[in-house]
Coordinates of C-alpha atoms in Angstrom, one line a residue:
X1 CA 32.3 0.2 -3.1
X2 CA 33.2 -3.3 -2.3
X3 CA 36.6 -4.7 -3.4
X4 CA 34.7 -7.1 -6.1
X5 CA 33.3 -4.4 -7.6
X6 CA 33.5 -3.5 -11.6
X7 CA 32.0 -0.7 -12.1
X8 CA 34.0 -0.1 -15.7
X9 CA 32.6 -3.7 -16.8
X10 CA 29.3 -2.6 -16.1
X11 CA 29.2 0.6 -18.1
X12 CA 30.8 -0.8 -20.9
X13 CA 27.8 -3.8 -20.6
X14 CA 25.2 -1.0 -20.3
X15 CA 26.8 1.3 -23.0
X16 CA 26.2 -2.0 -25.2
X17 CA 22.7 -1.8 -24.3
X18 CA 21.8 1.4 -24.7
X19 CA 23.3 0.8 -28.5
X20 CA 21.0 -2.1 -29.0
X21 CA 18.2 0.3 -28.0
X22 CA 18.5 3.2 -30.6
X23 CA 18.7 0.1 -33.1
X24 CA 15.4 -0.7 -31.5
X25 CA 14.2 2.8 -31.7
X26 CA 15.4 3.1 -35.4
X27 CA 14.2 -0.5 -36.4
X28 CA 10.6 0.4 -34.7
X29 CA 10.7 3.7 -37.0
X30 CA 10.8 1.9 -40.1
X31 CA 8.1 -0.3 -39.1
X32 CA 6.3 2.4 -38.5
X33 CA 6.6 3.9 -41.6
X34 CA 6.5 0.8 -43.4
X35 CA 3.2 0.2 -41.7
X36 CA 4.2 -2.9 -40.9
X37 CA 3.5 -3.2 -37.2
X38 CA 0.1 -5.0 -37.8
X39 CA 1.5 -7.8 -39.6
X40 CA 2.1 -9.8 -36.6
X41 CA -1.3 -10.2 -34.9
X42 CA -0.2 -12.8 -32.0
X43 CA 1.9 -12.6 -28.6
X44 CA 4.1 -15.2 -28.3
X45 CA 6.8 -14.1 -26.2
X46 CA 8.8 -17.2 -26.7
X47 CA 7.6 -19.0 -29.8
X48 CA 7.2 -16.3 -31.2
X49 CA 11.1 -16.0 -31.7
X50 CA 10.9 -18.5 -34.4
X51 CA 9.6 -17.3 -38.0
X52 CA 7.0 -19.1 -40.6
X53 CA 9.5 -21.5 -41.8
X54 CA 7.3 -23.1 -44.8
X55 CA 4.5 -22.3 -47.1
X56 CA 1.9 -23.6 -44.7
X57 CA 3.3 -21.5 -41.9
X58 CA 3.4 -18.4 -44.2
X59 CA -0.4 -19.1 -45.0
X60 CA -1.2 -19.6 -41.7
X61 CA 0.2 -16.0 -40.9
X62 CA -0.8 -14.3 -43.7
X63 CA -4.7 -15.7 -43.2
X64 CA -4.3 -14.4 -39.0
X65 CA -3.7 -10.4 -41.2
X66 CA -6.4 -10.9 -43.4
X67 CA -8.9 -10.9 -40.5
X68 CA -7.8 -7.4 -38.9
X69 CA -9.5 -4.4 -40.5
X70 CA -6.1 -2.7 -42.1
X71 CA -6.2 -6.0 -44.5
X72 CA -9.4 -5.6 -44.6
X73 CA -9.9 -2.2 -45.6
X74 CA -6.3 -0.9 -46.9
X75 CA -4.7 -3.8 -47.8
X76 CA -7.1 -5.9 -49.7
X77 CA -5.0 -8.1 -52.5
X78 CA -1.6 -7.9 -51.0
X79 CA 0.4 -11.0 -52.1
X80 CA 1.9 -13.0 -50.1
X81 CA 5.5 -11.8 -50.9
X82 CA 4.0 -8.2 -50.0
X83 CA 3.4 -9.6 -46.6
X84 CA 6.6 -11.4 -46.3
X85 CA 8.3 -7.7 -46.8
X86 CA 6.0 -6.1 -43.8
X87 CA 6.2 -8.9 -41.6
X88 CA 9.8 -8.7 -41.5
X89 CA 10.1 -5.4 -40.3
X90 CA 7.4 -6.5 -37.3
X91 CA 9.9 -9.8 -36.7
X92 CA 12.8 -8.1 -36.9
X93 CA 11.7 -5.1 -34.4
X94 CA 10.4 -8.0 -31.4
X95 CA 13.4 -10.1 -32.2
X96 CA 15.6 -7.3 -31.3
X97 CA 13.5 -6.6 -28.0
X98 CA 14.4 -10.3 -27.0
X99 CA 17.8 -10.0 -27.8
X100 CA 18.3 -6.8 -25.5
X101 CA 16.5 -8.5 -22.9
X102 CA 18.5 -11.2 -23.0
X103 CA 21.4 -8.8 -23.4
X104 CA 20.5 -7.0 -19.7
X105 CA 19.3 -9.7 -18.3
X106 CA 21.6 -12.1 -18.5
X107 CA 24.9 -10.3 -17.8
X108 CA 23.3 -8.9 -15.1
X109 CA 22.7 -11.8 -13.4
X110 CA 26.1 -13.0 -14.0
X111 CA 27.4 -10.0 -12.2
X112 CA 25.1 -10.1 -9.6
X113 CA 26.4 -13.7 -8.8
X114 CA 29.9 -12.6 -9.2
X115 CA 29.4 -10.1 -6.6
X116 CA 30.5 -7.4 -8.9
X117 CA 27.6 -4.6 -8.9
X118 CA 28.7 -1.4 -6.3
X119 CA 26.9 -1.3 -3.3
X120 CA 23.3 0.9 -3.9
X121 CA 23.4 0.3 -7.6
X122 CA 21.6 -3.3 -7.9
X123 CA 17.9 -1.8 -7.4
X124 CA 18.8 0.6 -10.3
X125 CA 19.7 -1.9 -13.0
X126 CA 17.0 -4.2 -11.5
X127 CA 14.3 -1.4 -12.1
X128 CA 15.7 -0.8 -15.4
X129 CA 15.3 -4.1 -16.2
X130 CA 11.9 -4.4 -15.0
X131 CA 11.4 -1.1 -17.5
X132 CA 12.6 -3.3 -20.3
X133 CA 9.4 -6.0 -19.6
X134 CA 7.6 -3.5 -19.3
X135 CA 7.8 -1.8 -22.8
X136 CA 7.0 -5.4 -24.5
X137 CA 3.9 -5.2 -22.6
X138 CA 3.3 -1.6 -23.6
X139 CA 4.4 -2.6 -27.5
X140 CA 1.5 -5.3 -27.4
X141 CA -1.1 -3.2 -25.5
X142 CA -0.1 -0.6 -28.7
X143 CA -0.4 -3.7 -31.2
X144 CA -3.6 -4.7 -30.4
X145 CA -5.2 -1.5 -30.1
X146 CA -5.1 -1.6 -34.2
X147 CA -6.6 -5.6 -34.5
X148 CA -10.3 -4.9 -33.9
X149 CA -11.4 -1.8 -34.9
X150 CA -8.8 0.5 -36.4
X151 CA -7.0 0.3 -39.1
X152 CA -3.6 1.8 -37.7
X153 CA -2.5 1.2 -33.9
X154 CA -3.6 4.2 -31.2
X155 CA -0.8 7.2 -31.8
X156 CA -1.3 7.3 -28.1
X157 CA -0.4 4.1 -27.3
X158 CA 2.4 4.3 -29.8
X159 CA 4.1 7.5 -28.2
X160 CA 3.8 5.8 -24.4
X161 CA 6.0 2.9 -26.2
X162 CA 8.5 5.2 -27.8
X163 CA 8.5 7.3 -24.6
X164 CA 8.9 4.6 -22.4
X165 CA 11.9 3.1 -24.3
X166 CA 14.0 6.6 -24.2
X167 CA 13.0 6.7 -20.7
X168 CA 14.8 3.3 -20.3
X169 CA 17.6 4.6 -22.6
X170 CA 18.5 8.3 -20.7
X171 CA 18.3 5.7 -17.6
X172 CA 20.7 3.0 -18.7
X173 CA 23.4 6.0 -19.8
X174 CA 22.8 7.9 -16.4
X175 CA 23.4 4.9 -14.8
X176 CA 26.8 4.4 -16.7
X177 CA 28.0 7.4 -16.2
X178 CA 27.4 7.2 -12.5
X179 CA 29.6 3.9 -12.9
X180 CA 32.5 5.5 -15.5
X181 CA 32.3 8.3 -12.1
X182 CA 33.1 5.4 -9.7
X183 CA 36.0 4.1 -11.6
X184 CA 37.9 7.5 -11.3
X185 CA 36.8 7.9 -7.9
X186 CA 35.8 4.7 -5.8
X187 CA 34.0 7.7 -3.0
X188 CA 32.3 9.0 -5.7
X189 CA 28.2 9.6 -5.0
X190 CA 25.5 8.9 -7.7
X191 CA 25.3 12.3 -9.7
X192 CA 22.1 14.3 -8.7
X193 CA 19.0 15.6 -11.3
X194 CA 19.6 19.7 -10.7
X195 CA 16.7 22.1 -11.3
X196 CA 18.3 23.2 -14.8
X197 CA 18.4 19.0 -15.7
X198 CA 14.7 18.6 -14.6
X199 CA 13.5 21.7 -16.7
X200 CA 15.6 20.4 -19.9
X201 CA 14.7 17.1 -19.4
X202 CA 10.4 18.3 -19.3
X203 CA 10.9 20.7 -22.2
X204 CA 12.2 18.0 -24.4
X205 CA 9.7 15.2 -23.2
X206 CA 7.1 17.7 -24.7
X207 CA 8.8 17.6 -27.9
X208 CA 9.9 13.8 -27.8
X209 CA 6.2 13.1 -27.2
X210 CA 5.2 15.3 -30.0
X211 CA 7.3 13.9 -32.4
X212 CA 5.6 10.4 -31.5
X213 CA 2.5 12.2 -31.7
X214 CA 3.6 12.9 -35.3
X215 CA 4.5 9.6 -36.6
X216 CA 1.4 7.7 -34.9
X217 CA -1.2 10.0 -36.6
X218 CA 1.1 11.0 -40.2
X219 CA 1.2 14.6 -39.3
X220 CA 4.1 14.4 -41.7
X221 CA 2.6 14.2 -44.4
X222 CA -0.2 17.1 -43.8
X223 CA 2.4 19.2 -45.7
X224 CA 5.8 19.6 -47.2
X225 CA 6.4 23.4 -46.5
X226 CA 8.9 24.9 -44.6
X227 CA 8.6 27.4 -42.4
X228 CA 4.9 27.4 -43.5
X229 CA 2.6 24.9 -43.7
X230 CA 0.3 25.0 -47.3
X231 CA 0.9 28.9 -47.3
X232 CA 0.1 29.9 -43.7
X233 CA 1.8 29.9 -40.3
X234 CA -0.9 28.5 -38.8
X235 CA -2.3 26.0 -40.7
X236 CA -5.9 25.3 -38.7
X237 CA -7.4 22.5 -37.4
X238 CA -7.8 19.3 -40.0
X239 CA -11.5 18.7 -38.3
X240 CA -13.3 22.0 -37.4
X241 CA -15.0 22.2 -34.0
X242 CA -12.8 20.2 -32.0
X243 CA -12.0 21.2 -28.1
X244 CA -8.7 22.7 -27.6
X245 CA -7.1 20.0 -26.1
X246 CA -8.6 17.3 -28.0
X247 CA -7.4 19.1 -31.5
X248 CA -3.6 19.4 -29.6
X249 CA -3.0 15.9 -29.1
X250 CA -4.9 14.5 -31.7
X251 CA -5.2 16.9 -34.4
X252 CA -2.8 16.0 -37.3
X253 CA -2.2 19.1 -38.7
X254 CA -2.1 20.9 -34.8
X255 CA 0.1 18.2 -33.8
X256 CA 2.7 18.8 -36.5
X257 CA 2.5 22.4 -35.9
X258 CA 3.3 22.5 -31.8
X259 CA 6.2 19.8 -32.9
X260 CA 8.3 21.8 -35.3
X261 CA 8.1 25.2 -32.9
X262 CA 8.5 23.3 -29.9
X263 CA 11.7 22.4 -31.7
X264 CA 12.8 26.0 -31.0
X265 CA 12.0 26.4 -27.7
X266 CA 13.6 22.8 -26.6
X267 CA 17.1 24.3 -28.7
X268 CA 17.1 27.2 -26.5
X269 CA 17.0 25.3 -23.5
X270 CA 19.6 22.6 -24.9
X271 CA 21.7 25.9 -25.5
X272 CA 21.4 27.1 -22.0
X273 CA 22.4 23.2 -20.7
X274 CA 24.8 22.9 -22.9
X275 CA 26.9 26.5 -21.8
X276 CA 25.9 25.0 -18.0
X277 CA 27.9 22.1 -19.2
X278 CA 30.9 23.2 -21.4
X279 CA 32.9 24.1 -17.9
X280 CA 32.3 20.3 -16.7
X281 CA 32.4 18.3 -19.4
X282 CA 32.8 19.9 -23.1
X283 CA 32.4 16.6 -25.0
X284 CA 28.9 16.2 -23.5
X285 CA 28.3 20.8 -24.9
X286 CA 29.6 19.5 -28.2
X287 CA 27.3 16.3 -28.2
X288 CA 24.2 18.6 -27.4
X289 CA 25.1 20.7 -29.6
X290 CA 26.2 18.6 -32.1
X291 CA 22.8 16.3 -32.0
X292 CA 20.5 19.4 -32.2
X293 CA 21.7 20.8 -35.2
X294 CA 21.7 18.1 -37.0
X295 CA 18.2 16.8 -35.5
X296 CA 16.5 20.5 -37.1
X297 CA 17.8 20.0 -40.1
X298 CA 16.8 16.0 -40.4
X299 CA 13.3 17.7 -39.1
X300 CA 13.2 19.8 -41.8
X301 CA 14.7 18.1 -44.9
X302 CA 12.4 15.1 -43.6
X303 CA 8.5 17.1 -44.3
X304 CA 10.3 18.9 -47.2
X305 CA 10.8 15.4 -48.9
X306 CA 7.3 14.2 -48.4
X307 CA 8.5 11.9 -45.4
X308 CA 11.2 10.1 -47.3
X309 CA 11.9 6.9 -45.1
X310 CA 15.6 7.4 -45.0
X311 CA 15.5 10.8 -43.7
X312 CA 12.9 9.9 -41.3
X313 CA 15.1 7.2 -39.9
X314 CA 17.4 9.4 -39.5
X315 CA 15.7 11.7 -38.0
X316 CA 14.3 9.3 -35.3
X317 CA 17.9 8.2 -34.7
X318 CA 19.3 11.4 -34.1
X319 CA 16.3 11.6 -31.7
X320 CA 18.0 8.4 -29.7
X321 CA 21.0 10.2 -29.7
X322 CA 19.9 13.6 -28.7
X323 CA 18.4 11.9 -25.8
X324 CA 21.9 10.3 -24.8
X325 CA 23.7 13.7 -25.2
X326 CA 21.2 15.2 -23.0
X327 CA 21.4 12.8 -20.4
X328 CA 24.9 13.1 -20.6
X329 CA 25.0 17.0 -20.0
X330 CA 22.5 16.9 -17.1
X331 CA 24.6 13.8 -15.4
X332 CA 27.8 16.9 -16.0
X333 CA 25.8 19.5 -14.5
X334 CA 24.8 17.7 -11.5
X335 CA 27.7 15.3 -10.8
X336 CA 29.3 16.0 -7.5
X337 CA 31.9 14.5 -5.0

C-alpha cells in the first residue's frame, strides 16, 4: 500500500454509496408498485434531470403517456394531477441514479488524482463504476420494453435491473471491507470468494431473482394465503399447457410458488454461512441472521395483506440489506492474511 493511501476514506465513501443504493432499490419498489415506471417515456440522461416546470411542460409530458398502450388501455381518463403523483415516483427513482453516479464518480476521481486508492484496487472501483452506467442502460432497455406493445415493462428485463443493482451493491461492500481490512493491516490481501461463499451467494441469486420475478409479473397478488395458496400447496399453473420452463419463469402463480419455498432452502444455507461465520466475525452471524428473520416474516405478512405497499417496501429493503449482511459473512469466511 503506498504511503498516500486511505483506504478508511474510501470505505467510508463506498459505505455512503452502498446506502444511496438500497434508497434506490427501495425508491424503484414503490415505483413499481405504484406502476409508475411508464410515466416517463424519454431518455434524457442530462436534461432529463430537470422536471416539467409549468403547465405547458406538464401537458407536454402528460400527452408523450397518453400515446403508450398502459394509458391507452389501463389508464384512460387519469387527470393530470394523477400523473403528476406517478411521474414523481419515475423522477425521483432516475434522479437518485444521477445523484449516486455523481456520488462514485466524482469522489473517485478526486482520490484517484490525490493518489490515494491502494495499489490493485483502482480497476475494482473503476469496474464498479462502469456497473453503475450500466444499470441506467439496463433501467431504459426495461422502460422501453413497456412503450410499444405492453402495457407493463418485461418482468425479465425488470429482474436483470434489480439483479444487476445488488450485484453492484454486494460489490461496493466487498470492496469496503477489503479496504476497512487494509486499515488494520496495511499487508493485508483482498479477501477470497470460498466454495461455501459461492454456493450461498448462487442459492440466494435464485431467490433474489425470483422475488423480482414476483414483483415484474404481480405474483403477489395471485393469493393471500399462507402456507397455502387458495387452499392447496400447490396451486397449478395460471395458463394450462405451458412448457415446464416457460410456466417457471413466467408463470405468475408458479413463480410465486418457487419464491416463498426457495425462501427455506436459501435460510438453511444462510444458517450454515452464518455458524461458518460466528468464529470470524459475530456481528456479520447476527446480521444474517438478523436480516433473514425479519425478511420471512416481511414475505409473509406482505401476500397476507394483499400486497400492502408499506410492507412490500419493506420487504424489498430488507432484501438490500440481506444482501449486504451476506456479503459481509462470505468477505468473514474467506478473509485471510
Amino acid at each position: 500500500m503506498t504511503s498516500t493511501a486511505r483506504p478508511r476514506s474510501l470505505a467510508t465513501w463506498l459505505y455512503s454509496v452502498a446506502a444511496l443504493i438500497v434508497l434506490m432499490v427501495v425508491i424503484g419498489g414503490i415505483t413499481r408498485l405504484t406502476e409508475s415506471g411508464l410515466s416517463i417515456t424519454q431518455w434524457k440522461p442530462i436534461t432529463g434531470i430537470v422536471p416539467p416546470l409549468n403547465d405547458a411542460q406538464w401537458q407536454a409530458e402528460f400527452a408523450n403517456y397518453k400515446r403508450i398502450p398502459e394509458y391507452q388501455q389501463l389508464n384512460q381518463g387519469m387527470t393530470l394531477a394523477g400523473f403528476k403523483a406517478i411521474f414523481f415516483w419515475e423522477y425521483f427513482h432516475r434522479l437518485l441514479g444521477r445523484l449516486i453516479g455523481i456520488a462514485f464518480a466524482v469522489p473517485l476521481i478526486w482520490f484517484a488524482i490525490r493518489r490515494q486508492i491502494p495499489r490493485g484496487y483502482g480497476w475494482r472501483l473503476v469496474a464498479l463504476l462502469a456497473l453503475g452506467g450500466l444499470q441506467g442502460a439496463i433501467g431504459w432497455w426495461m422502460v422501453k420494453s413497456g412503450l410499444s406493445v405492453r402495457t407493463d415493462v418485461s418482468h425479465v428485463r425488470l429482474a436483470v435491473h434489480l439483479l444487476v443493482a445488488l450485484f453492484t451493491l454486494a460489490g461496493i461492500v466487498w470492496t469496503a471491507l477489503d479496504l476497512r481490512t487494509l486499515v488494520r493491516n496495511p499487508q493485508a490481501r483482498p479477501a477470497r470468494l470460498t466454495g461455501l461463499g459461492a454456493f450461498t451467494g448462487a442459492v440466494l441469486f435464485v431467490q433474489l431473482l425470483f422475488g423480482a420475478l414476483v414483483a415484474g409479473l404481480n405474483a403477489g397478488l395471485v393469493t393471500d394465503q399462507w402456507p397455502l395458496m387458495n387452499g392447496r400447496f400447490f396451486p397449478g399453473a395460471t395458463t394450462a399447457g405451458r412448457p415446464f420452463l416457460d410456466a417457471l419463469f413466467n408463470d405468475p402463480a408458479i413463480v410465486h410458488f418457487v419464491h416463498r419455498w426457495w425462501a427455506w432452502v436459501t435460510v438453511a444455507a444462510l444458517i450454515v454461512l452464518a455458524r461458518a461465520t460466528r468464529g470470524v466475525d459475530r456481528r456479520a452471524s447476527i446480521a444474517i441472521h438478523t436480516a433473514f428473520g425479519l425478511q420471512i416474516l416481511l414475505g409473509i405478512a406482505t401476500v397476507m395483506s394483499g400486497m400492502n405497499i408499506t410492507l412490500a417496501a419493506l420487504h424489498q429493503l430488507t432484501g438490500a440489506l440481506l444482501v449486504i449482511a451476506t456479503t459481509w459473512g462470505v468477505h468473514a469466511v474467506g478473509r485471510r492474511g
